[in-house]
Coordinates of C-alpha atoms and ligand atoms in Angstrom, one line a residue:
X1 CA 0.0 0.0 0.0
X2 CA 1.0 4.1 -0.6
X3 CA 1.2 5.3 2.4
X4 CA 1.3 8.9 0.8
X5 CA -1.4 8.3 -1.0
X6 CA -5.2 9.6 0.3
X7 CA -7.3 6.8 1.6
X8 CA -10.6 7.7 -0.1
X9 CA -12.3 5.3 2.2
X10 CA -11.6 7.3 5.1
X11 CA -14.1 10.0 3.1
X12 CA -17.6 10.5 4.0
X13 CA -20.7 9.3 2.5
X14 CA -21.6 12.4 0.7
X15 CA -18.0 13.3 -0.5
X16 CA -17.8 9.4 -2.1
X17 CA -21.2 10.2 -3.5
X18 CA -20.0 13.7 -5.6
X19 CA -16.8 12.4 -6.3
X20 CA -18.4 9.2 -7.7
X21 CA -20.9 11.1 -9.9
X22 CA -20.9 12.7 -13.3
X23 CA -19.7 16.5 -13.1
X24 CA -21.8 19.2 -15.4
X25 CA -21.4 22.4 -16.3
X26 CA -23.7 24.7 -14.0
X27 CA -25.6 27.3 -16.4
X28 CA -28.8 29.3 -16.2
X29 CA -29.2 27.4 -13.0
X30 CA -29.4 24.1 -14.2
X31 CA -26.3 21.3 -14.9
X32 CA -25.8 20.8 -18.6
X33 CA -23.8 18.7 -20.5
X34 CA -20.6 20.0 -21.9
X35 CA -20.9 20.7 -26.2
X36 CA -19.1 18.5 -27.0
X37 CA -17.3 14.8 -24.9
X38 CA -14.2 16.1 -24.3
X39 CA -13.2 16.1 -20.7
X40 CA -10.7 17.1 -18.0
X41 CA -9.3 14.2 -15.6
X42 CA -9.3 15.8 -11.8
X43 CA -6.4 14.2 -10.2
X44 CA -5.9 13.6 -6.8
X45 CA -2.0 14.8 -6.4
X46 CA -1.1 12.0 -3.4
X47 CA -1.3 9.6 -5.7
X48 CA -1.7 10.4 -9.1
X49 CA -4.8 8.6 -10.1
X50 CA -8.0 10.2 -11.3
X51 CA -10.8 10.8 -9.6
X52 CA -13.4 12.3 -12.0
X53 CA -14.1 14.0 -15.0
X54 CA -15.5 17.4 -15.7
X55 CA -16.5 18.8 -19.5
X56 CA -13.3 20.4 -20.8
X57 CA -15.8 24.0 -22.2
X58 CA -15.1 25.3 -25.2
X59 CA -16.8 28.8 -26.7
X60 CA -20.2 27.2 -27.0
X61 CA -20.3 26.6 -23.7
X62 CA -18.9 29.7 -22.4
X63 CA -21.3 31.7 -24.8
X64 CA -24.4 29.9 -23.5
X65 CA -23.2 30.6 -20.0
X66 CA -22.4 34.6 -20.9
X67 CA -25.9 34.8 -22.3
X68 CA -27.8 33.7 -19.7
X69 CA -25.6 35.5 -17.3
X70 CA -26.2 38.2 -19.6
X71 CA -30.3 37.8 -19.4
X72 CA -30.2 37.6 -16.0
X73 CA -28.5 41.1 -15.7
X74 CA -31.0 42.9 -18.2
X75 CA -34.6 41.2 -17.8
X76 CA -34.6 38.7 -14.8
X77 CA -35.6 39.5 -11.0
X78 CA -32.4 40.3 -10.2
X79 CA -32.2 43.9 -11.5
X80 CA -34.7 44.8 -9.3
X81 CA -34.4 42.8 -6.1
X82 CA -33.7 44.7 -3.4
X83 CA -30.3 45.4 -1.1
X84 CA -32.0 43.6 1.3
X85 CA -33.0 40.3 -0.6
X86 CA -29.5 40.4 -2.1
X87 CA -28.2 40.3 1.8
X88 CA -30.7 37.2 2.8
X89 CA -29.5 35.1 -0.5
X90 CA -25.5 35.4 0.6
X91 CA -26.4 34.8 4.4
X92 CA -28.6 32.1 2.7
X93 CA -25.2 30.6 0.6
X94 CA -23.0 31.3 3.7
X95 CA -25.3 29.4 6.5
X96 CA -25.6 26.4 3.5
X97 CA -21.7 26.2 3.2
X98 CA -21.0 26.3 6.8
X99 CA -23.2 23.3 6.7
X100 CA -21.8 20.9 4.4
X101 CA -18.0 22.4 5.5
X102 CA -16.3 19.3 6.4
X103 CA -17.5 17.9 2.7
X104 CA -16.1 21.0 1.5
X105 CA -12.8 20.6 2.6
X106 CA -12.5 16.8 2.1
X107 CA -12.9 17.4 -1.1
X108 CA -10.8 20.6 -1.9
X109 CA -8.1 18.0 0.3
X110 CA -8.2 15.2 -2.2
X111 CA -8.4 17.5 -5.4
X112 CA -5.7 20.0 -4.0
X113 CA -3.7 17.8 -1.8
X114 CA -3.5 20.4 0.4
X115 CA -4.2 19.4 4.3
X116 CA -7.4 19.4 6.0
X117 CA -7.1 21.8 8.4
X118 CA -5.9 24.2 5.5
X119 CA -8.8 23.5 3.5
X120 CA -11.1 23.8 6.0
X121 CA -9.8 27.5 7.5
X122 CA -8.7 29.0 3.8
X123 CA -11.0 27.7 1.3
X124 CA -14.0 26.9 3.3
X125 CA -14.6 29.0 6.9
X126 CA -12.5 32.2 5.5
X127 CA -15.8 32.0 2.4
X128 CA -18.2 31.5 4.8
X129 CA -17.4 35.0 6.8
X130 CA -16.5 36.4 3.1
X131 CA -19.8 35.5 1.7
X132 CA -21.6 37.1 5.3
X133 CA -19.3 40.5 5.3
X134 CA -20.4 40.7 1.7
X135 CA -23.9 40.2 2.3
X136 CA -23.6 43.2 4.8
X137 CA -22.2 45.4 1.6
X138 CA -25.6 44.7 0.1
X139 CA -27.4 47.2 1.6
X140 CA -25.1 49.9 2.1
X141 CA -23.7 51.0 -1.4
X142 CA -23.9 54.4 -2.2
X143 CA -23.4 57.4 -4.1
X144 CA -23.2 61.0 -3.3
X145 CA -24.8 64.6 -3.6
X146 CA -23.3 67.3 -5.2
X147 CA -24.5 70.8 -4.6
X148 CA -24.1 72.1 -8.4
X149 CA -22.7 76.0 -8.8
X150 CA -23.1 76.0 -12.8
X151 CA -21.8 79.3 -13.8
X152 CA -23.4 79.9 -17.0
X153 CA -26.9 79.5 -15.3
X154 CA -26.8 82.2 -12.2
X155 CA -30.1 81.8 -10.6
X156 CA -31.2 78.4 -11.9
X157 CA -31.4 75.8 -9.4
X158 CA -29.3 72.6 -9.9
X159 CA -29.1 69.1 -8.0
X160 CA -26.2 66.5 -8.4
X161 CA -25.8 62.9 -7.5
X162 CA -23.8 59.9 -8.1
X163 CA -25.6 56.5 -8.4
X164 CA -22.9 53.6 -7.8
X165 CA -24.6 50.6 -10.7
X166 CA -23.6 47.4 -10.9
X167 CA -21.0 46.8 -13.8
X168 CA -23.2 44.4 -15.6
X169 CA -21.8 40.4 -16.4
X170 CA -18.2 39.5 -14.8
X171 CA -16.3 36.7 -16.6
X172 CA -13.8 35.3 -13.7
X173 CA -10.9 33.2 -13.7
X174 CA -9.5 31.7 -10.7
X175 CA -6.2 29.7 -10.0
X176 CA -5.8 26.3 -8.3
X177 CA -3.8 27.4 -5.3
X178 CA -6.8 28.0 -3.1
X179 CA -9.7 27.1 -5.2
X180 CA -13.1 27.5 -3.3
X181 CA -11.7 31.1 -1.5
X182 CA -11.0 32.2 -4.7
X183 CA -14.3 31.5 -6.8
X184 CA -16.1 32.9 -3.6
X185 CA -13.6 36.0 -4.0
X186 CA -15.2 36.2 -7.3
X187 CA -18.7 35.5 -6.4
X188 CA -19.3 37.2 -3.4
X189 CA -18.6 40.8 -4.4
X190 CA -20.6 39.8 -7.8
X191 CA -23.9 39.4 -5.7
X192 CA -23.5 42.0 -3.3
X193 CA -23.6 44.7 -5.9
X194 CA -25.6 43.0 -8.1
X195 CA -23.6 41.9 -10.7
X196 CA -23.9 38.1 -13.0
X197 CA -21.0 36.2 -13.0
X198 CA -19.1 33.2 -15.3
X199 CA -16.5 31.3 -13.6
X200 CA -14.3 29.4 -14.9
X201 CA -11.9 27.7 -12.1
X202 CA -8.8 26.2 -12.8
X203 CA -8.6 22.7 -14.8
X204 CA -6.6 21.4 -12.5
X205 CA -9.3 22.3 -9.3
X206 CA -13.1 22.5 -10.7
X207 CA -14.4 20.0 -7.8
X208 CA -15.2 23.0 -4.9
X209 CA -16.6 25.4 -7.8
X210 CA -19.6 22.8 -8.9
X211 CA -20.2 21.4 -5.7
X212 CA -21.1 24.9 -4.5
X213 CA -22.9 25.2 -7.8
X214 CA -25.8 23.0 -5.8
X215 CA -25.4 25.3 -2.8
X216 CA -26.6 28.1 -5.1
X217 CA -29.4 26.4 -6.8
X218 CA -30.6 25.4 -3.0
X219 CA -30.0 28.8 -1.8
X220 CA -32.7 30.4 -4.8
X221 CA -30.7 32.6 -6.3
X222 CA -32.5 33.4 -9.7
X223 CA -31.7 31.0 -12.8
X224 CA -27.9 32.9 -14.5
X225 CA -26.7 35.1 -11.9
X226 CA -24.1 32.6 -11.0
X227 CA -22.8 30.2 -13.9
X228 CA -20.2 27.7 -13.8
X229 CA -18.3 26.4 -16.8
X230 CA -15.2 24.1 -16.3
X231 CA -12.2 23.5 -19.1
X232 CA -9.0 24.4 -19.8
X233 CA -7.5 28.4 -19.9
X234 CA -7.1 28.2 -23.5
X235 CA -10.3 27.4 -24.8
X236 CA -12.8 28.1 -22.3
X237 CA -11.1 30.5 -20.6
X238 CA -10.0 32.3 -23.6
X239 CA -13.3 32.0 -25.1
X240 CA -14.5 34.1 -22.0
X241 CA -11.9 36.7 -21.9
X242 CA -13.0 37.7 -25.5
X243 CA -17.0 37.3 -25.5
X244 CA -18.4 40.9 -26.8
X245 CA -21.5 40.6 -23.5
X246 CA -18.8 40.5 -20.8
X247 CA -18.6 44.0 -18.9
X248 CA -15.8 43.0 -16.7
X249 CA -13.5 40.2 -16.3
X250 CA -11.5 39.0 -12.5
X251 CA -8.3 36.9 -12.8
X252 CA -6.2 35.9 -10.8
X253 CA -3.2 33.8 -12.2
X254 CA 0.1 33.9 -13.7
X255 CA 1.6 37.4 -14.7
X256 CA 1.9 35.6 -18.2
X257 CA -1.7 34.8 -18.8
X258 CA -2.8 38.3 -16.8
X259 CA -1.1 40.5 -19.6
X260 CA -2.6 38.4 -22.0
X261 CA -6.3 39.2 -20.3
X262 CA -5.3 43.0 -19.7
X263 CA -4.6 43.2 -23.3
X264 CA -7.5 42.2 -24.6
X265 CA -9.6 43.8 -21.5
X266 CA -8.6 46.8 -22.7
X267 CA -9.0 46.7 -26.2
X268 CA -12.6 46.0 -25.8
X269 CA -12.6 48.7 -22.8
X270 CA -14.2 45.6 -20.5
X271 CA -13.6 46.8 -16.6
X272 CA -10.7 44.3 -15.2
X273 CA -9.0 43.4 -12.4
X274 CA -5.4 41.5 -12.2
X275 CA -4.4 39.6 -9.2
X276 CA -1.0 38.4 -10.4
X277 CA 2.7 36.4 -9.2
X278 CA 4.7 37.7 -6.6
X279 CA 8.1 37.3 -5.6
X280 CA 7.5 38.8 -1.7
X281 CA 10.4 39.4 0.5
X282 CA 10.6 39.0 3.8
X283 CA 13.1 41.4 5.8
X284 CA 14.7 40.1 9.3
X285 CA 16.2 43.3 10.9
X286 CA 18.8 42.8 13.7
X287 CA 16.6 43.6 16.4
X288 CA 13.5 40.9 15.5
X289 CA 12.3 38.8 18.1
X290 CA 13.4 35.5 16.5
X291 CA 11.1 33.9 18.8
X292 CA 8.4 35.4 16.5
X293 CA 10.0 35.9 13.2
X294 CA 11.5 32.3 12.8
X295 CA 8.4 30.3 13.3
X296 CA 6.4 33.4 11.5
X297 CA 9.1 33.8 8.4
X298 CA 8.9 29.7 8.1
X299 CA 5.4 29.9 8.1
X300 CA 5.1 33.2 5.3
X301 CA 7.0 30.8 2.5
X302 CA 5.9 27.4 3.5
X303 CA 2.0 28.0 4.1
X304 CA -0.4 26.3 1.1
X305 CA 3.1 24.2 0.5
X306 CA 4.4 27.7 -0.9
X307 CA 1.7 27.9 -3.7
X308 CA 1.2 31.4 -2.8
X309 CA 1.1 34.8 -4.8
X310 CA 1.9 36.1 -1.5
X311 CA 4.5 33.7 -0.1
X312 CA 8.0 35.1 1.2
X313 CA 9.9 33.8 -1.1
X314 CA 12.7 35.8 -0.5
X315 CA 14.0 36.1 3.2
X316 CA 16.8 38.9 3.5
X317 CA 18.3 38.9 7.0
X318 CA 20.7 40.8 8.7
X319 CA 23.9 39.5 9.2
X320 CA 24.5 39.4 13.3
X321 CA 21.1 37.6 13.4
X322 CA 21.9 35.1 10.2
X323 CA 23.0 31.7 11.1
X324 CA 20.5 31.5 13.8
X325 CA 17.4 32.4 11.8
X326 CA 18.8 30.4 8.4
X327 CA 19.5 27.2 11.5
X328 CA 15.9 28.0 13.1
X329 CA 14.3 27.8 9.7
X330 CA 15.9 24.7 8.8
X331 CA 15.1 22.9 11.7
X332 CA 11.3 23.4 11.1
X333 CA 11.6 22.7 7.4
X334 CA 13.3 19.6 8.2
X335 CA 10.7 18.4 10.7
X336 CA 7.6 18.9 8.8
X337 CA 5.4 16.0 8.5
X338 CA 4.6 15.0 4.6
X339 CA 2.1 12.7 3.9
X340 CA -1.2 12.3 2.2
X341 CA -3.7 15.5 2.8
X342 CA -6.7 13.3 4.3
X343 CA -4.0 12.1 7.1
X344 CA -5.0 14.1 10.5
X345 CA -1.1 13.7 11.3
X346 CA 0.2 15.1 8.1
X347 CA 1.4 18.9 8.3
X348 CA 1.8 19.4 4.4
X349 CA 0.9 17.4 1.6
X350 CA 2.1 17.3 -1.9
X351 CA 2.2 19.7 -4.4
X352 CA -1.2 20.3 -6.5
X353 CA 0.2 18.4 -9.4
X354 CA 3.3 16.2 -11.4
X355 CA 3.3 19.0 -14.0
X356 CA 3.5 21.9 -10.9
X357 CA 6.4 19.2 -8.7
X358 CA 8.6 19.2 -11.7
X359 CA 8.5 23.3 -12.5
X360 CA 9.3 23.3 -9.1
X361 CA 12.0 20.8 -9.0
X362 CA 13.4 22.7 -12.3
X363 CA 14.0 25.5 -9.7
X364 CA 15.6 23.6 -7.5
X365 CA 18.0 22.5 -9.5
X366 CA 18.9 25.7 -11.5
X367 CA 19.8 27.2 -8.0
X368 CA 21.8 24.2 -7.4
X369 CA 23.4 25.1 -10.6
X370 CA 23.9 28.5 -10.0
X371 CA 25.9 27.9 -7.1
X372 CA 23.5 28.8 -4.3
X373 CA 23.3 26.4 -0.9
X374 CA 21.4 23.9 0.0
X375 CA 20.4 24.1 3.0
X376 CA 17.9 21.8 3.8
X377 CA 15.2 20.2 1.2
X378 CA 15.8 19.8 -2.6
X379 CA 14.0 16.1 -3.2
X380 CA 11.1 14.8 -3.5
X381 CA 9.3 11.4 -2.0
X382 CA 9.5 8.3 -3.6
X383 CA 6.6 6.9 -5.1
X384 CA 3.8 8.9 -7.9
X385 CA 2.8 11.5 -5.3
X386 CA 3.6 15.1 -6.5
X387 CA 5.3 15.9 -2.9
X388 CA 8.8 18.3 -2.8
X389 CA 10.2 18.6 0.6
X390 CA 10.5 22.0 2.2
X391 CA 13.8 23.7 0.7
X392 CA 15.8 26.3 2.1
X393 CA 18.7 27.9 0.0
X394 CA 21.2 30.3 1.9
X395 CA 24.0 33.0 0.8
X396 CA 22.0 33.7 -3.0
X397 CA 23.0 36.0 -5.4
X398 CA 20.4 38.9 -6.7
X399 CA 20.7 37.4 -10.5
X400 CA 19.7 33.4 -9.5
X401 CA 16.1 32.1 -10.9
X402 CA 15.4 31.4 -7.7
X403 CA 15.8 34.5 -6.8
X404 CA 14.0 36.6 -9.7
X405 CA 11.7 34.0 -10.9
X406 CA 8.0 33.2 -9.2
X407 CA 7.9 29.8 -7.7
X408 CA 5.4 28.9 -6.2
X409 CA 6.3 26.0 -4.1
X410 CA 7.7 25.4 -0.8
X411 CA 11.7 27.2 -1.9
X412 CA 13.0 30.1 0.3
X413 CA 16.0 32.3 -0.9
X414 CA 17.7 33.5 1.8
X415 CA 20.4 36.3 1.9
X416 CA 22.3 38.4 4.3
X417 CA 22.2 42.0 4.6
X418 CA 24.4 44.7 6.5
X419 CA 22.7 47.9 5.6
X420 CA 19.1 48.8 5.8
X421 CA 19.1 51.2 2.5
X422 CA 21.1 48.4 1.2
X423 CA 18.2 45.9 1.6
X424 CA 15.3 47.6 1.1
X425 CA 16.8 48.4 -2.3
X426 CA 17.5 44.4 -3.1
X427 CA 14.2 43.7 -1.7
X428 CA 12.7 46.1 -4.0
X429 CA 14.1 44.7 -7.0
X430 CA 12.1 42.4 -8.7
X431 CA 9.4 43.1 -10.9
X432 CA 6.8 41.8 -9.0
X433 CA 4.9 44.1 -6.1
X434 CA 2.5 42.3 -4.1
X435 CA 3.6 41.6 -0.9
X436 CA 6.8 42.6 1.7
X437 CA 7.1 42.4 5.3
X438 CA 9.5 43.5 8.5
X439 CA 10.4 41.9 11.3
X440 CA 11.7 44.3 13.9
X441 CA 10.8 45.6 17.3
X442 CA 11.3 49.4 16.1
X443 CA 8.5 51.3 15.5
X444 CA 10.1 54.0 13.3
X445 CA 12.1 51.3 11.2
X446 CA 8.3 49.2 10.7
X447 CA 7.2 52.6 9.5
X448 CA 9.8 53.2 7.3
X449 CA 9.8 50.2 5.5
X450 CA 5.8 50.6 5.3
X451 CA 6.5 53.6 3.5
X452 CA 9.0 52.4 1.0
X453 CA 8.6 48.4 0.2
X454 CA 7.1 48.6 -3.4
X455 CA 4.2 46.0 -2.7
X456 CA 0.6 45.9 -2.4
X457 CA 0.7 44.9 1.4
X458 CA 3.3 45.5 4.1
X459 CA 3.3 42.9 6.8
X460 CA 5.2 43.4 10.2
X461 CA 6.1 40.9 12.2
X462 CA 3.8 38.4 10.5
X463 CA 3.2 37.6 6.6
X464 CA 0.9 36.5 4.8
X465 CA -2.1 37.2 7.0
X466 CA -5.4 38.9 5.0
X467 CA -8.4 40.0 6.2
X468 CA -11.8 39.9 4.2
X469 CA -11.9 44.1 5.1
X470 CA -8.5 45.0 4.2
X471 CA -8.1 45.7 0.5
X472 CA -5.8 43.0 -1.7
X473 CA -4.1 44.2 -4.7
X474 CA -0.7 44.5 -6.6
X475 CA 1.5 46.7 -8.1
X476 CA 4.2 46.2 -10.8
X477 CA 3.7 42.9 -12.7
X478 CA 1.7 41.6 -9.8
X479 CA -1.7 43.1 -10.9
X480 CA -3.9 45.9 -10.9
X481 CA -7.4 46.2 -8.8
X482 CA -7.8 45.1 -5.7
X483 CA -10.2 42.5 -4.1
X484 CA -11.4 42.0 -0.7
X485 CA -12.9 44.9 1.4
X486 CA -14.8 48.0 0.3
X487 CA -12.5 48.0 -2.9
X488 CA -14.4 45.0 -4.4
X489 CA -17.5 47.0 -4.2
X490 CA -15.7 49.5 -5.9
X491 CA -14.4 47.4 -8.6
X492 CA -17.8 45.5 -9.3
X493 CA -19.9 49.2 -9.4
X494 CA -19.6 52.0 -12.1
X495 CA -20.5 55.6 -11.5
X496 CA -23.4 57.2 -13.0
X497 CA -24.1 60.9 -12.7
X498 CA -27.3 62.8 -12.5
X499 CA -27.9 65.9 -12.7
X500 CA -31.5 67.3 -12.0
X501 CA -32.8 71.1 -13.3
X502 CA -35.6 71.8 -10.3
X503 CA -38.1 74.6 -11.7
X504 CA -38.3 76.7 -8.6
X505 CA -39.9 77.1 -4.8
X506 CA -42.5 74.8 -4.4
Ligands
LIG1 P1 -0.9 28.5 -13.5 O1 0.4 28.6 -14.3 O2 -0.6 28.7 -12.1 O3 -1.8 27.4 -13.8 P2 -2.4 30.3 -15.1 O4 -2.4 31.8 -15.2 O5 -2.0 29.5 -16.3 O6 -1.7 29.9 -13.8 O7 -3.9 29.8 -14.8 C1 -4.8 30.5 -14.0 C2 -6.2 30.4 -14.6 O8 -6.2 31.1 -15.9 C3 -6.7 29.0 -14.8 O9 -8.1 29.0 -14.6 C4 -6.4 28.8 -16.3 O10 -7.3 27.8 -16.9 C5 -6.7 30.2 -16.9 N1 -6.0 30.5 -18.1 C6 -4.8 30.0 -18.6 N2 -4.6 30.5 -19.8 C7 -5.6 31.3 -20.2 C8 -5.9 32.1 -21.3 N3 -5.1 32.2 -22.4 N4 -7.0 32.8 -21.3 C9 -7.9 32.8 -20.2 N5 -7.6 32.0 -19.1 C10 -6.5 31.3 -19.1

């Protein structure tokens, strides 16, 4: 027997049962057949062997899911219901997936191969609370009144207001890293303001997406507000990205296929937003409380197994405090626990696929080439599981892959530093901007380097760490947008102006 392979008979009755049946595409609230037979094979990464099918969409698909996305924005109940009803339904969807959350995460676990307890607090508790602090936004989007002072009408009487309108039908991609929070990223500021939605999820992670497909057929949200079509980025997701009745499109991905998207976003001036790679450094000043930092830092690159935009991939520390934080890293590297995600004693399974393990392994060994030190890691597990242990490389140079290139998987590049100008130049120099932290006990220096990292979000003392109300965005070739918090109502509303002639005392 694999021992690093999932036991699926440790599953429960209910995930057996919707792994076992056929999977459909979810459109104009009912599950359809794919155009044509072509499918995707979902893989469970512990062991290599498929566990289902779903229809591999192509542009029939994706158009019959746009127009009825499409209907449901112009003519359906939807336009008019309420702020109110819009808040029950997402309370409705949130009390429905806290629910059925242990199915949830057993089967993000076996199609992710991420652990249960991971699956269970990212994908599946953190969209409950999103779906509720949503629902809350529901009722409480606004615009504003504007006192007009037209000048070439002295004596007339003006009034002004903005109206914030929904943006009309969102096409949205998501990745596989965390693969039920990120459709509900998507869907959850979609209904809130209003908004129909396409989602296509990543090939390699559709399970989560059309299991909640039933949640939102139970919940009664109107027939095309929420549509689900599965397949591959190049055909179905393309096919999206370019339909002429999409008024915005969400992805989150590679920088590669983002630019691609922005591109085309903009030549058809569709609304998007970009939530891209990262290369994150993580920045151990002299004064840190290792006690803190080295659990914390191990934590910021080796959380999700490293398949992170946000991971700290890059750990600069200064030199009086650098073999004992490179030593305390390694040590918790080296002890944890791989195994099979379903296994209760397992602290991180393998990585989401064999395609995924070997880019990462690539890595591995062209900073093996490039002369940079292995600390700890480099190798996988024997047997078809996609695991890679955690790796630590020490003493890197600026110009390594490993160094300049996104990895996502569990590496850390670790360098020493002297000077703070010094490092918060080098940790500046990538092209990527999403995320930077600080570890340090001054206040002044945590402010400084607030002020000058070039990311998205500045951690201190921790990494990693979001919050459904703080806004999440990039700059640089990490994205554009932000989602999460009072900027995904932003992003999902356009602005309309009014301005009303009044005839007079009344
Ligand atoms: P990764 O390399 O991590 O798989 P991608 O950016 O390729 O990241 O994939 C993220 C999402 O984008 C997936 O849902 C994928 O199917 C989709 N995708 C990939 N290529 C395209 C494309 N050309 N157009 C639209 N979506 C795409």
């Amino acid at each position: 027997m694999n021992t690093l392979a999932n036991d699926l008979s440790t599953l429960s009755q209910s995930s057996r049962a919707f792994l076992g049946a056929p999977h459909q595409h979810f459109i104009n609230g009912q599950f359809v057949e794919g155009s044509t037979d072509e499918a995707v094979a979902v893989v469970d990464p512990t062991s290599g062997e498929t566990v289902g099918h779903v229809p591999a969409g192509d542009a029939r698909d994706i158009d019959r899911a746009v127009k009825a996305a499409r209907r449901a924005f112009e003519s359906g109940p939807w336009r008019k219901m309420r702020g109110a009803d819009r808040e029950r339904l997402l309370l409705r969807l949130a009390d429905l997936l806290e629910a059925q959350a242990p199915e949830f995460s057993e089967i993000e676990s076996v199609n992710s191969g991420r652990i249960l307890s991971a699956t269970r607090a990212i994908d599946v508790d953190l969209s409950v609370s999103y779906l509720r602090y949503m629902a809350g936004w529901a009722t409480k989007i606004t615009g504003q009144t504007i006192e007009p002072s037209i000048p070439y009408a002295p004596g007339a009487n003006f009034f002004g207001m903005t109206l914030r309108e929904p943006v009309g039908v969102v096409g949205a991609i998501t990745p596989w890293n965390v693969p039920l929070g990120q459709a509900i990223w998507k869907i959850a500021p979609a209904l809130a303001t209003g908004c129909t939605l396409v989602l296509k999820p990543a090939e390699q992670t559709p399970l989560t997406a059309l299991r909640f497909a039933w949640l939102i057929a139970e919940a009664g949200i109107p027939d095309g507000v929420i549509n689900i079509v599965t397949g591959y980025g190049q055909t179905a997701g393309a096919a999206l990205v370019a339909h002429p009745e999409l008024d915005k499109i969400s992805f989150t991905g590679s920088t590669r296929v983002g630019r691609l998207i922005g591109e085309a976003a903009a030549r058809d001036m569709k609304h998007f937003t970009l939530e891209l790679g990262g290369k994150s450094p993580m920045v151990v000043l002299e004064d840190a409380d290792l006690e803190v930092t080295i659990p914390g830092a191990a934590m910021g690159i080796f959380a999700n197994h490293g398949q992170s935009c946000i991971a700290g991939s890059r750990l600069f520390v200064h030199e009086a405090v650098y073999d004992k934080v490179v030593a305390g890293i390694a040590r918790i590297a080296q002890d944890i626990k791989l195994g099979p995600a379903l296994s209760l004693d397992t602290q991180m399974g393998p990585l989401v696929s064999a395609t995924q393990q070997k880019r990462v392994l690539g890595y591995i060994q062209s900073g093996r080439e490039e002369g940079a030190e292995i600390v700890v890691g480099g190798t996988t597990l024997e047997g078809p599981g996609c695991y890679v242990r955690p790796t630590v490389f020490a003493n890197v140079k600026p110009d390594m892959r490993i160094v300049q290139e996104e990895i996502f998987g569990p590496v850390l590049a670790v360098a020493r530093f002297k000077d703070v100008n010094d490092v918060l130049r080098r940790a500046n120099d990538t092209r990527y901007g999403l995320g930077a932290s600080v570890w340090t006990r001054d206040l002044n220096k945590a402010h400084w380097f607030i002020r000058n990292f070039r990311a998205g979000t500045v951690w201190v003392n921790t990494h990693g760490v979001l919050d459904l109300a703080v806004p999440f965005g990039g700059i640089k070739q990490s994205g554009t947008g932000h989602e999460l918090g009072e900027e995904a109502i932003r992003h999902h509303t356009q602005l309309k102006s009014a301005i009303l002639a009044l005839s007079g005392p009344v």
